Coordinates of C-alpha atoms and ligand atoms in Angstrom, one line a residue:
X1 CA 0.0 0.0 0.0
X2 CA 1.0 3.5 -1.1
X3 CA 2.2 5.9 1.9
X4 CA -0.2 8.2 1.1
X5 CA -2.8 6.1 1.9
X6 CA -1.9 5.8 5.6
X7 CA -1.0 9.6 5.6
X8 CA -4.4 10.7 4.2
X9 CA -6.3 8.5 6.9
X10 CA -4.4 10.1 9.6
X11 CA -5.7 13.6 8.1
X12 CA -9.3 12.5 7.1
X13 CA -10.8 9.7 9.1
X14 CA -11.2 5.7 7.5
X15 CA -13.7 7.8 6.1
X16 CA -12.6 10.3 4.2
X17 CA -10.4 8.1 1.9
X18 CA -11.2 5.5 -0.9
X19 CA -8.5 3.1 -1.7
X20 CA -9.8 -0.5 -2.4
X21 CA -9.7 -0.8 -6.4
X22 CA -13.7 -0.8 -6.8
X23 CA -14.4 1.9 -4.5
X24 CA -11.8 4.3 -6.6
X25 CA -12.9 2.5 -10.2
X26 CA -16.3 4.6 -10.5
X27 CA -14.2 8.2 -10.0
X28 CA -11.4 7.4 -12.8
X29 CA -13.7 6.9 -15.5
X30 CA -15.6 10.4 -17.1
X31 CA -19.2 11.1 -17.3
X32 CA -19.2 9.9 -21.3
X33 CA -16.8 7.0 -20.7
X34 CA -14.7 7.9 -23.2
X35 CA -11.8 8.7 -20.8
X36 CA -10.1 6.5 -17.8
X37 CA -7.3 6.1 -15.4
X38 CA -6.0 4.7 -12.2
X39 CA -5.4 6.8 -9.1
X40 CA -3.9 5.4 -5.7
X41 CA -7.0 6.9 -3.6
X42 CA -10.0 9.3 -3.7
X43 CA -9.7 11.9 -1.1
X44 CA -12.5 13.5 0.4
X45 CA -11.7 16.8 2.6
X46 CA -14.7 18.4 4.7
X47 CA -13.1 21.6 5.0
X48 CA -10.5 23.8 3.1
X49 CA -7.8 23.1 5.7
X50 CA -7.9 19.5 5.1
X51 CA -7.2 20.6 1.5
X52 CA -4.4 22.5 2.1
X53 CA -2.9 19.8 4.1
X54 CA -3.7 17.2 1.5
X55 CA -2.2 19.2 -1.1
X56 CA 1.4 19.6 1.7
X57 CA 1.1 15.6 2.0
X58 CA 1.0 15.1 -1.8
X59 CA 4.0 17.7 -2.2
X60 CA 6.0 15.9 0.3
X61 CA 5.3 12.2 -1.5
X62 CA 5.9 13.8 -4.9
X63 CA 1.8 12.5 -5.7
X64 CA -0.1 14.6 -8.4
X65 CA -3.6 15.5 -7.5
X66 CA -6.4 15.6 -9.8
X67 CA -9.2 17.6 -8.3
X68 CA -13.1 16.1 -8.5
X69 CA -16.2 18.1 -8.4
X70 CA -19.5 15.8 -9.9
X71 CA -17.5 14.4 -12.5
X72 CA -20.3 15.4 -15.0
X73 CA -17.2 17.2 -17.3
X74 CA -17.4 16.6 -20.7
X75 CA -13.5 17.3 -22.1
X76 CA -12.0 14.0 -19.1
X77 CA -10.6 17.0 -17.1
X78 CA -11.1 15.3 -13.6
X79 CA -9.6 12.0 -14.6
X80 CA -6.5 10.5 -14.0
X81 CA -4.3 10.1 -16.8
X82 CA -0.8 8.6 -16.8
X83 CA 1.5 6.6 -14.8
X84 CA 2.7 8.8 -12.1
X85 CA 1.2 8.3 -8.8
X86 CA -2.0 10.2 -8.4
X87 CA -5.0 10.3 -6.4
X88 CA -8.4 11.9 -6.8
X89 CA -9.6 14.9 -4.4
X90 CA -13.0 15.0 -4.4
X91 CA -14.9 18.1 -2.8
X92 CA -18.0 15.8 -2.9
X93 CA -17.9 16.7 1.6
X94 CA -16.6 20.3 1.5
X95 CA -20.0 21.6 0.7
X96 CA -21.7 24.1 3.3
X97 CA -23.4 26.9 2.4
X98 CA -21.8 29.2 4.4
X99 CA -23.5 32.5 4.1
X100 CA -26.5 33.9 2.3
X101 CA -26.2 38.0 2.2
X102 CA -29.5 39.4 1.2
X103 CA -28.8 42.9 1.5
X104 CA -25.5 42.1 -0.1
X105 CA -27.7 39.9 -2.4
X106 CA -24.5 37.3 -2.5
X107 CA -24.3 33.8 -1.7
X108 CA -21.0 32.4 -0.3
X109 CA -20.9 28.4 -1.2
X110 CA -18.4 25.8 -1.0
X111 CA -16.6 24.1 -3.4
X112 CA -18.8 20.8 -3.7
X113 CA -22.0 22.1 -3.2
X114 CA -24.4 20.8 -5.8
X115 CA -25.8 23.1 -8.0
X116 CA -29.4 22.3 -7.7
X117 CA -29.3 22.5 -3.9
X118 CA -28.0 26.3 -4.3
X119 CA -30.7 27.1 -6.1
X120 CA -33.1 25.6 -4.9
X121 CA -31.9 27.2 -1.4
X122 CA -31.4 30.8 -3.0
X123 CA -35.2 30.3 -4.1
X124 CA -36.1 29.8 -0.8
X125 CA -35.0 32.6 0.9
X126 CA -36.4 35.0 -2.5
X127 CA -33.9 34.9 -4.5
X128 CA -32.6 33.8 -7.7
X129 CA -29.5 31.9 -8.7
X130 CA -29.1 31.9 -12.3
X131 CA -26.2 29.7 -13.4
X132 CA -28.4 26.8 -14.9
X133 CA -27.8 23.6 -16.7
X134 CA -29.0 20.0 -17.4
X135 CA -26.2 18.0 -15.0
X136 CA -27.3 20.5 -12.7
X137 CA -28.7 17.7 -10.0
X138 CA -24.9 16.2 -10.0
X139 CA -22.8 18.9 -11.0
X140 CA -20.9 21.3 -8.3
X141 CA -20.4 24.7 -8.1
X142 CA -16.8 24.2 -7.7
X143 CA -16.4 22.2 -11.0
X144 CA -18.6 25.0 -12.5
X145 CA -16.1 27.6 -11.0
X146 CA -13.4 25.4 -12.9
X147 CA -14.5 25.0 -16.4
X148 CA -16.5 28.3 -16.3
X149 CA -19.9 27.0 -17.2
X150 CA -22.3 28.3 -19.7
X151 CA -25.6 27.2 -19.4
X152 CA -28.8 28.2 -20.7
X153 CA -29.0 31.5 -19.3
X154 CA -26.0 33.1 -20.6
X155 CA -27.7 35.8 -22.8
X156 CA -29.0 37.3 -19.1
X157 CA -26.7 36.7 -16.8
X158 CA -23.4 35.6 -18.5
X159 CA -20.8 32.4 -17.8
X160 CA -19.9 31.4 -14.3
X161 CA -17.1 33.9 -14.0
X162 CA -19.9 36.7 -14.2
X163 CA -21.8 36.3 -11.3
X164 CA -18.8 35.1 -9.2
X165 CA -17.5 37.9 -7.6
X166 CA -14.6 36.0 -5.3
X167 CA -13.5 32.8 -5.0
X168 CA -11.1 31.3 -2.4
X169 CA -8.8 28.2 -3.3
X170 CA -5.5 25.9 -2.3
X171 CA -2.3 26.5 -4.1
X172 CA 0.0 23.9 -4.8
X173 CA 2.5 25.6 -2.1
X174 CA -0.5 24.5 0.1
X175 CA -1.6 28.5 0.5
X176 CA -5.0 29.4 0.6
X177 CA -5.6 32.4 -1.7
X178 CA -8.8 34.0 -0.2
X179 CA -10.9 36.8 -1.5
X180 CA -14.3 36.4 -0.3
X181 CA -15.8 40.1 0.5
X182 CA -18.6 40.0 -1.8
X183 CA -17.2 43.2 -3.7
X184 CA -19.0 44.4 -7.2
X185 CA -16.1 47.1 -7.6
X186 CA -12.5 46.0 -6.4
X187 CA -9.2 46.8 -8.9
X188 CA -6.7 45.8 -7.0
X189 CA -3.8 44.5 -9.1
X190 CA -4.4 41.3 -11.7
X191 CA -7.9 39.6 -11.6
X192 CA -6.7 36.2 -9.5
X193 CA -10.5 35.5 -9.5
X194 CA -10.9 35.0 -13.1
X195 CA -6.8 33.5 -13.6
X196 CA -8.1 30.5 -11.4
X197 CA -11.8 30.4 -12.7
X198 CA -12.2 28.1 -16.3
X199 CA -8.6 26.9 -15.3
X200 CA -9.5 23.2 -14.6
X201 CA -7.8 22.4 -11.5
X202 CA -4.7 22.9 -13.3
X203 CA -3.8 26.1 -10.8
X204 CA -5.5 25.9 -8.1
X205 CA -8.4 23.9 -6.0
X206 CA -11.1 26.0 -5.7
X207 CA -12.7 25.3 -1.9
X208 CA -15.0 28.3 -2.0
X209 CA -17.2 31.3 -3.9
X210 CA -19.2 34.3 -3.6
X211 CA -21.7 34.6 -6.4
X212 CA -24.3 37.6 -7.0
X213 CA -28.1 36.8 -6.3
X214 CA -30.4 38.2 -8.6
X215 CA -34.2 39.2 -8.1
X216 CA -37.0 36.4 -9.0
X217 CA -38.9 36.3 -12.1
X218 CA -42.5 36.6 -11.3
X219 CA -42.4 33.9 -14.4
X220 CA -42.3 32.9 -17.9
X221 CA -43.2 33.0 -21.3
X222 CA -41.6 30.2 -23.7
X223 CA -41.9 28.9 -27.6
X224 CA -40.7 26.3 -29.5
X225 CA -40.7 27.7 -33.3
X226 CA -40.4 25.9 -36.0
X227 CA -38.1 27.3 -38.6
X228 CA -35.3 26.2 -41.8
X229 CA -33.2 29.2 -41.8
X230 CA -30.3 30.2 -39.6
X231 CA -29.8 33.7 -40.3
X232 CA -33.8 34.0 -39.8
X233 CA -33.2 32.5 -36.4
X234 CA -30.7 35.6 -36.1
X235 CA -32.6 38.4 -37.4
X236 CA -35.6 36.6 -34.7
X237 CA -33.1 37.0 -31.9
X238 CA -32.3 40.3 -32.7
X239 CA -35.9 41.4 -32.8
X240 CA -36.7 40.0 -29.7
X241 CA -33.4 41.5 -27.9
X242 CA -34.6 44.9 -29.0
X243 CA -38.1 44.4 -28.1
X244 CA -38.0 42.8 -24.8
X245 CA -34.3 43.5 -24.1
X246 CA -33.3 40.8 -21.5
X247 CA -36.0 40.2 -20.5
X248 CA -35.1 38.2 -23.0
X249 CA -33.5 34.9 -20.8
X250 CA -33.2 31.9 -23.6
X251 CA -32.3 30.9 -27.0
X252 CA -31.7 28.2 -27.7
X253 CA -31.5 25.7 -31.1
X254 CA -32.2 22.1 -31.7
X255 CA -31.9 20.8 -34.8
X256 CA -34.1 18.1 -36.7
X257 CA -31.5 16.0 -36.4
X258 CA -31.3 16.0 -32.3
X259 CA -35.1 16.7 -32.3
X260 CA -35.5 12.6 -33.7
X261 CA -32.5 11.7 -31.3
X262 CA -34.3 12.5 -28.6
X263 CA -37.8 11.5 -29.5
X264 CA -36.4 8.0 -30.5
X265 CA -34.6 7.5 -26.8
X266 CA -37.3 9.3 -24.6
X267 CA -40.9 8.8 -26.5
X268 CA -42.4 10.7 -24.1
X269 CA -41.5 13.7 -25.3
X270 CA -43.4 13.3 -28.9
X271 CA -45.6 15.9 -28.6
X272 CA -45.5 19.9 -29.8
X273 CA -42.4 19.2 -31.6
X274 CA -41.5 20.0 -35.2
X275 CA -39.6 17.5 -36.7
X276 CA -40.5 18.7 -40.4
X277 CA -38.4 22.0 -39.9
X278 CA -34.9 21.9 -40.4
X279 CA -34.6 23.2 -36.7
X280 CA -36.8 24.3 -33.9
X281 CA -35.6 27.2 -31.1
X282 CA -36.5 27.5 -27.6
X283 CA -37.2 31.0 -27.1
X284 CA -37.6 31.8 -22.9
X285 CA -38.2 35.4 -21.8
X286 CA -38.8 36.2 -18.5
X287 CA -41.3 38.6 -16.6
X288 CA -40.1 40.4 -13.5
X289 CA -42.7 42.6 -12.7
X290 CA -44.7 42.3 -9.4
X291 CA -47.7 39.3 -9.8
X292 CA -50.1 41.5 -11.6
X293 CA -51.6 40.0 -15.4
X294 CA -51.1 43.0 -17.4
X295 CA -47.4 42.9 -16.4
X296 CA -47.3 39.2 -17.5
X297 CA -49.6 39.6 -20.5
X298 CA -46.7 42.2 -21.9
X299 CA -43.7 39.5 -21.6
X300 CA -46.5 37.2 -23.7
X301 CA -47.7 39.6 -26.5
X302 CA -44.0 40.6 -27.0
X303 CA -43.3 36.9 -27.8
X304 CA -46.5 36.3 -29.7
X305 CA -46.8 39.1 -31.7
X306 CA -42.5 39.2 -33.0
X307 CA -43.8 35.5 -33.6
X308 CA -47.0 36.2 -35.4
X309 CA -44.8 38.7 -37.4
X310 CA -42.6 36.2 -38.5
X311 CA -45.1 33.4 -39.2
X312 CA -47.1 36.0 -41.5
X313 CA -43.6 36.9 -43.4
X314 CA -42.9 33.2 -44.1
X315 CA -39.7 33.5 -41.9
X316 CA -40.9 30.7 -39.3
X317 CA -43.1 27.8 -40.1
X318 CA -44.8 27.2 -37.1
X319 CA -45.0 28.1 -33.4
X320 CA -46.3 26.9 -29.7
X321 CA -46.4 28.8 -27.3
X322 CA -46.4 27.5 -23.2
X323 CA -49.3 27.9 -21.6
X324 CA -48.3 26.9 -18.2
X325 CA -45.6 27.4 -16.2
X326 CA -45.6 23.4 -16.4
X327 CA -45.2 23.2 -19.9
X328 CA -41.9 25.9 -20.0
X329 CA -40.6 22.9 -18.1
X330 CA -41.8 20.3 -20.6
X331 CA -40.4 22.4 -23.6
X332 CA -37.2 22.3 -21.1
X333 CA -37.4 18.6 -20.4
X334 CA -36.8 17.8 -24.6
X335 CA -34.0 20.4 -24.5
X336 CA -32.2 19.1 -21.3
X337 CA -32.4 15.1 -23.5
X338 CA -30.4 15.2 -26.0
X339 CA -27.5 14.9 -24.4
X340 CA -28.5 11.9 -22.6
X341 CA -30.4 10.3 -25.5
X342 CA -27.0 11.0 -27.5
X343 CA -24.9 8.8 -24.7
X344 CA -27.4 6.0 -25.4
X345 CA -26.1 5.6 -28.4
X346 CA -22.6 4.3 -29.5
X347 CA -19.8 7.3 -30.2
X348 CA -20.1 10.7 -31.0
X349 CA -17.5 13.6 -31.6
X350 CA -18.8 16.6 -29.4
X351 CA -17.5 20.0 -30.7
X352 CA -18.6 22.7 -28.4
X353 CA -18.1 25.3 -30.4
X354 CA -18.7 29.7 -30.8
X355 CA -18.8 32.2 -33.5
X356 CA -19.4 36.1 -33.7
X357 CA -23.0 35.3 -34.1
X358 CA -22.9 36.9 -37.8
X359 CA -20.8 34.1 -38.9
X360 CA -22.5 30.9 -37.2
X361 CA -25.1 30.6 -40.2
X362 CA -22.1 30.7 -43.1
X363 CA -20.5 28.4 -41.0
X364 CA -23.3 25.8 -40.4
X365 CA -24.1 25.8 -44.2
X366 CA -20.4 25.8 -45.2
X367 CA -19.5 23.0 -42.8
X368 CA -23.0 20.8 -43.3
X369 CA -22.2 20.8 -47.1
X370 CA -18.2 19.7 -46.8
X371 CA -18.7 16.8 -44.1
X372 CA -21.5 15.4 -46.0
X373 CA -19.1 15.5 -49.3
X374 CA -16.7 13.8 -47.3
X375 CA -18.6 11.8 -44.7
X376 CA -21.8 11.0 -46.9
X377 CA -24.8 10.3 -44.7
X378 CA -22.6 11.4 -41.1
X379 CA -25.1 12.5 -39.0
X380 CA -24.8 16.2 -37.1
X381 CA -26.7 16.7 -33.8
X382 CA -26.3 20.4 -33.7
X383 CA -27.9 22.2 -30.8
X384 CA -26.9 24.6 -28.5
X385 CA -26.9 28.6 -26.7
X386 CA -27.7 29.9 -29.8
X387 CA -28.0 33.2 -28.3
X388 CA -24.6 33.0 -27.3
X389 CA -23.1 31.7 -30.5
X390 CA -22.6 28.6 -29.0
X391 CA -23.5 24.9 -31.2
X392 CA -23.2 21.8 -30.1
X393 CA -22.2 20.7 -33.3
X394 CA -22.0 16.9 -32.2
X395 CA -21.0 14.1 -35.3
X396 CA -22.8 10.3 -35.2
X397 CA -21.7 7.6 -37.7
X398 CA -24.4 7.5 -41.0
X399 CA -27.2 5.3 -40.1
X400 CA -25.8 2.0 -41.8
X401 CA -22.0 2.8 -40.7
X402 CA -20.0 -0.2 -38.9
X403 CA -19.4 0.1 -35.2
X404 CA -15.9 1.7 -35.6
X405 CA -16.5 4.3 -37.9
X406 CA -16.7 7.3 -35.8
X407 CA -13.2 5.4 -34.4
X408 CA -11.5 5.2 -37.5
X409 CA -12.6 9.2 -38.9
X410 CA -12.6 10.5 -35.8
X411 CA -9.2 12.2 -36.7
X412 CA -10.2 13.1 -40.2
X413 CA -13.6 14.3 -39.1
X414 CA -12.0 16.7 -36.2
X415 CA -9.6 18.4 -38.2
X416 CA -11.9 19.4 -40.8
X417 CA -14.7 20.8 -37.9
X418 CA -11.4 22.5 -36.5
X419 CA -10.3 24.1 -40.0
X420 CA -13.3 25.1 -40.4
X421 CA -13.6 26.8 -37.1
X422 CA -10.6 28.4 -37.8
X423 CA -11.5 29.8 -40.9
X424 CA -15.0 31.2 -39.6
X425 CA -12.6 32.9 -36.8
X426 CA -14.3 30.5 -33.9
X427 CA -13.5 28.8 -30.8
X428 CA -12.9 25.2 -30.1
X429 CA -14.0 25.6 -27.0
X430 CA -17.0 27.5 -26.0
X431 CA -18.4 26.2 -22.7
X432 CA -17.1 22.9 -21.6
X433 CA -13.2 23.9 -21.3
X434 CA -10.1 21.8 -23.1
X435 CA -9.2 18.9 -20.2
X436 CA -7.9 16.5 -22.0
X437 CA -10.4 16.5 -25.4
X438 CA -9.1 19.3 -26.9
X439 CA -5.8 19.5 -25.8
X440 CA -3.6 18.6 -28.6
X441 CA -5.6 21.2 -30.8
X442 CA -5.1 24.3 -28.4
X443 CA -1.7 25.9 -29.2
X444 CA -2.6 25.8 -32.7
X445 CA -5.8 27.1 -32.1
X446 CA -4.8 29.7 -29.6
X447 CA -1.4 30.4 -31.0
X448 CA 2.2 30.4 -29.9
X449 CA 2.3 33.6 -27.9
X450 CA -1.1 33.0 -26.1
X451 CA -0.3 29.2 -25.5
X452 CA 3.4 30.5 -24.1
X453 CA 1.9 33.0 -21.4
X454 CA -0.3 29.9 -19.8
X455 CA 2.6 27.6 -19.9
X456 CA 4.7 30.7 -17.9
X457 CA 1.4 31.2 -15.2
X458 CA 1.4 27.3 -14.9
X459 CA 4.8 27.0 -14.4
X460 CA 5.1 30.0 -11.9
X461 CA 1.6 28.7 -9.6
X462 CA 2.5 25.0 -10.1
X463 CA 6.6 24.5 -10.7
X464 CA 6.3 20.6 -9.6
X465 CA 3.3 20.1 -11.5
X466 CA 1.7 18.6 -8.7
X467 CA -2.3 20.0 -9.6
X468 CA -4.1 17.9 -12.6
X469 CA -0.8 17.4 -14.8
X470 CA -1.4 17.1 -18.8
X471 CA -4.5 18.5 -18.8
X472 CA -5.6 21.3 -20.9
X473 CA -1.7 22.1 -21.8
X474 CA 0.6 19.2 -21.9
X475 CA 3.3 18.2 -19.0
X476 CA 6.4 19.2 -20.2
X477 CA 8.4 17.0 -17.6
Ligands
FAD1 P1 -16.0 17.8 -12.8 O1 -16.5 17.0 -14.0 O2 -15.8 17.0 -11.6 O3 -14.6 18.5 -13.1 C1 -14.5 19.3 -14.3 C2 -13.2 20.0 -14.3 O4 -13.0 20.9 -13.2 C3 -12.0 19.1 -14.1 O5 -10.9 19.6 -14.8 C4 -11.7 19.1 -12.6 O6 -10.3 18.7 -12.4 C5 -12.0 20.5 -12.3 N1 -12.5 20.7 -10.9 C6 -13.7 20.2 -10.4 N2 -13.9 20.7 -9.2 C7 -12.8 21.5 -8.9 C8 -12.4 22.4 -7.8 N3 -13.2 22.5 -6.7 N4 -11.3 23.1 -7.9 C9 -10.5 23.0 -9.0 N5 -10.8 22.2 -10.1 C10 -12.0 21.5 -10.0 N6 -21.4 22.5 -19.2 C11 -21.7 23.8 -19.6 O7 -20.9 24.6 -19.5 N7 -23.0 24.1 -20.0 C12 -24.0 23.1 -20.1 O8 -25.1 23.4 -20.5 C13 -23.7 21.8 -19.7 N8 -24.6 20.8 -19.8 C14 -24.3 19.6 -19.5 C15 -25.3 18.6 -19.5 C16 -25.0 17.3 -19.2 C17 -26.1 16.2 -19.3 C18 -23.7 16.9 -18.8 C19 -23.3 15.5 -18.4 C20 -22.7 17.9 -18.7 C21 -23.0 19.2 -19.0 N9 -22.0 20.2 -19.0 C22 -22.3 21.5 -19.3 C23 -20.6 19.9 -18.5 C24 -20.4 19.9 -17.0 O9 -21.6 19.6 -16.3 C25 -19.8 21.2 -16.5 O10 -18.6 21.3 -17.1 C26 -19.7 21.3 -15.0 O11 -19.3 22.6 -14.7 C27 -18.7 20.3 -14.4 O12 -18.9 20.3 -12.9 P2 -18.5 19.0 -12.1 O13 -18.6 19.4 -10.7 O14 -19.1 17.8 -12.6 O15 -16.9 19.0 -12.4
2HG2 C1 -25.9 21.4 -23.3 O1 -26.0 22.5 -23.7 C2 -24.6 20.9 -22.8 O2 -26.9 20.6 -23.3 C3 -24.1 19.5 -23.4 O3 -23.6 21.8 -22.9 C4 -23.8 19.6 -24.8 O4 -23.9 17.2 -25.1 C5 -23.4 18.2 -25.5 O5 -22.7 18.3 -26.4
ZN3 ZN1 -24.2 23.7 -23.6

């Protein structure tokens, strides 16, 4: 047995440490399955001292840590990879809420608090928490902190790093770096915050953060619209920013494609949806105006009547409007599926993906054409934040393929998305971060001057290497 393993009990309890093969097997192995490992142990702190020592323990027996959240990450960032010797630190325990400021209107969390649970406690005491996605009941506001999450309410509220206004973490000296006052204005030297925030656990483990609370919507107004054209979908969102500003909370894309994906895995959800159009949005705007019904009849009409001007010009083909606050949620529910209906089935290439929003319909039409020249009958599950010129522009083998095509093109198939990218002056990483997905593509993609600065900050907050080696930019030891 490893001498960690003794050391780590000593710190944590029998407890708070996982060694035997099949209790560490479920934590080395990524949410898709695409990625695994080995690690020695899983270590599970309850407080941010623990960390720090754990992090002065692994230091002293030269073991790499790879920092844990909900392991719902979709780029194999929190798994082991390699031979060193390595063990997993989940924040799983280090979850108290430790403060709820309501005439500061912040929230102070730690690291492994579920997402979910600080909402739903944020909505209990009148507030609103608006960082919102579909891994939300697993996911933790430390691993959101990490890859800088997206969401579906980006076009309101913005990523992660938006409504996080401080963060405390453990350095790989073993230092805490703490900077939780809740401040809106503070320019005090270089923005720490946002160095350690979308970084991955590569620079530091986050243990803590302060995030902005927001008032409630009273509620909501949603559509799905049918529609074939993307730069329609464009000139739609930009109507609707200028009419209802943001009020305007959602917009989001689905194409045919993920529509029949979805459908075929979760029948359930074969009602108002259009599977003739090419695509069909999920339009959400949101009414915040005290509970009286002319206030909510004016979020409705501005939907219904930009869409009753579009249907009348031919731009959409069809619309349904919620009627319920119950059936928001159902349009939600199909929306939320298609990622897991596209884990039911065998491999898939995801590319999460952004554009200047001017550019994603050349680029969808442009890139659509060439992979089905090249990859005749591939199938593209494109969805995604439209409003934030951000597609899930996800690749499936053609119907009739063998098992291993997407294995054998998978190459082939990702260089071309990427060159493509490149050319309509994209990301290749939008939402879901680099870990170790993307990795090999990011000095090209970010350059050699950009890719040099990270290596220096990585270098000068890590020198041994110690947090999450070879993931995002490769170990150079
Ligand atoms: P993990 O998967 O455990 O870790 C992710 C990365 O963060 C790893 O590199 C890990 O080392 C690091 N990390 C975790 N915790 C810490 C910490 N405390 N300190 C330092 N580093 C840490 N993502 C979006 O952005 N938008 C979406 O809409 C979205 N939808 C999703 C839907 C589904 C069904 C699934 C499965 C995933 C989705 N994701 C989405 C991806 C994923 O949920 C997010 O990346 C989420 O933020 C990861 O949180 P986690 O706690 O599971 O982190
Ligand atoms: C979403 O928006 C997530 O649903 C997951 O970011 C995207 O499965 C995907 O590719
Ligand atoms: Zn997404």
């Amino acid at each position: 047995m490893h001498a960690i393993i003794q050391r780590l009990q000593d710190c944590l309890g029998l407890a708070g440490v996982l060694f035997e093969k099949e209790d560490v097997a479920p934590y080395c192995k990524d949410w898709r399955g695409i990625f695994s490992g080995d690690a020695l142990a899983v270590a599970m702190p309850k407080t941010t001292q623990q960390v720090a020592e754990i992090v002065q323990l692994c230091q002293e027996l030269h073991v790499k840590i790879v920092p844990q959240g909900g392991n719902t990450g979709l780029c194999g960032g929190a798994t082991p990879e390699g031979d060193a010797p390595q063990i997993i630190l989940s924040l799983k325990r280090l979850n108290q809420i430790r403060e709820i400021d309501l005439a500061n209107q912040t929230i102070t969390v730690e690291a492994g608090c579920i997402l979910q649970s600080i909402q739903e406690k944020v909505a209990a005491s009148g507030a609103f928490f608006p960082l919102s996605l579909a891994a939300q009941g697993s996911c933790t506001v430390g691993g959101n902190l990490a890859t800088n999450a997206g969401g579906i309410n980006v076009l309101r509220y913005g990523n992660t790093r938006d409504i996080c206004l401080g963060i405390e973490a453990v350095l790989a000296s073993g230092e805490v770096y703490s900077h939780l006052k809740g401040l809106r204005k503070d320019n005090t030297g270089y923005d720490l915050k946002n160095l350690l925030i979308g970084s991955e656990g590569t620079l530091g483990i986050i243990t803590a953060g302060v995030f902005k609370l927001f008032p409630s919507p009273f509620d909501h107004s949603a559509a799905l619209v049918a529609i074939d054209d993307v730069s329609e979908m464009v000139a739609l969102l930009h109507e609707l920013q200028r009419r209802a500003g943001n009020e305007l909370c959602a917009f989001e894309m689905m194409s045919r494609e993920s529509l029949e994906l979805t459908i075929r895995h979760f029948p359930e959800f074969n009602r108002p949806i259009f599977t003739a159009a090419k695509y069909t949005l999920l339009i959400e705007l949101a009414n915040f105006e005290v509970d009286n019904s002319s206030a909510s009849n004016r979020v409705q009409a501005v939907l219904e009547e930009t869409l009753e001007g579009y249907l009348v010009k031919g731009a959409i083909l069809d619309a349904a409007l919620a009627t319920s606050e119950a059936q928001v949620n159902e349009f939600w529910a199909i929306r939320d599926h298609i990622t897991l209906a596209q884990a039911k089935e065998p491999g898939n290439i995801k590319f999460d993906i952004s554009f200047a929003i001017s550019k994603i319909a050349s680029f969808i039409k442009s890139t659509d054409a060439i992979l089905q020249q090249k990859f005749n009958g591939v199938q593209i599950i494109n969805f995604g934040h439209l409003g934030d010129g951000n597609l899930h522009y996800n690749l499936c083998a053609p119907k009739d393929a063998k098992s291993d095509y997407i294995l054998n093109h998978e190459k082939n198939m990702t260089e071309l998305v990427i060159a493509q990218i490149q050319l309509f002056d994209g990301s290749i990483s939008a939402e879901h971060g680099i870990g170790q997905l993307k990795r090999e593509y990011l000095m090209h993609h970010r350059g050699r001057v950009a890719y040099q600065m990270m290596v220096a900050i990585k270098k000068a907050l890590d020198p041994d290497n110690l947090l999450n080696p070879n993931k995002v930019l490769f170990s150079e030891e």
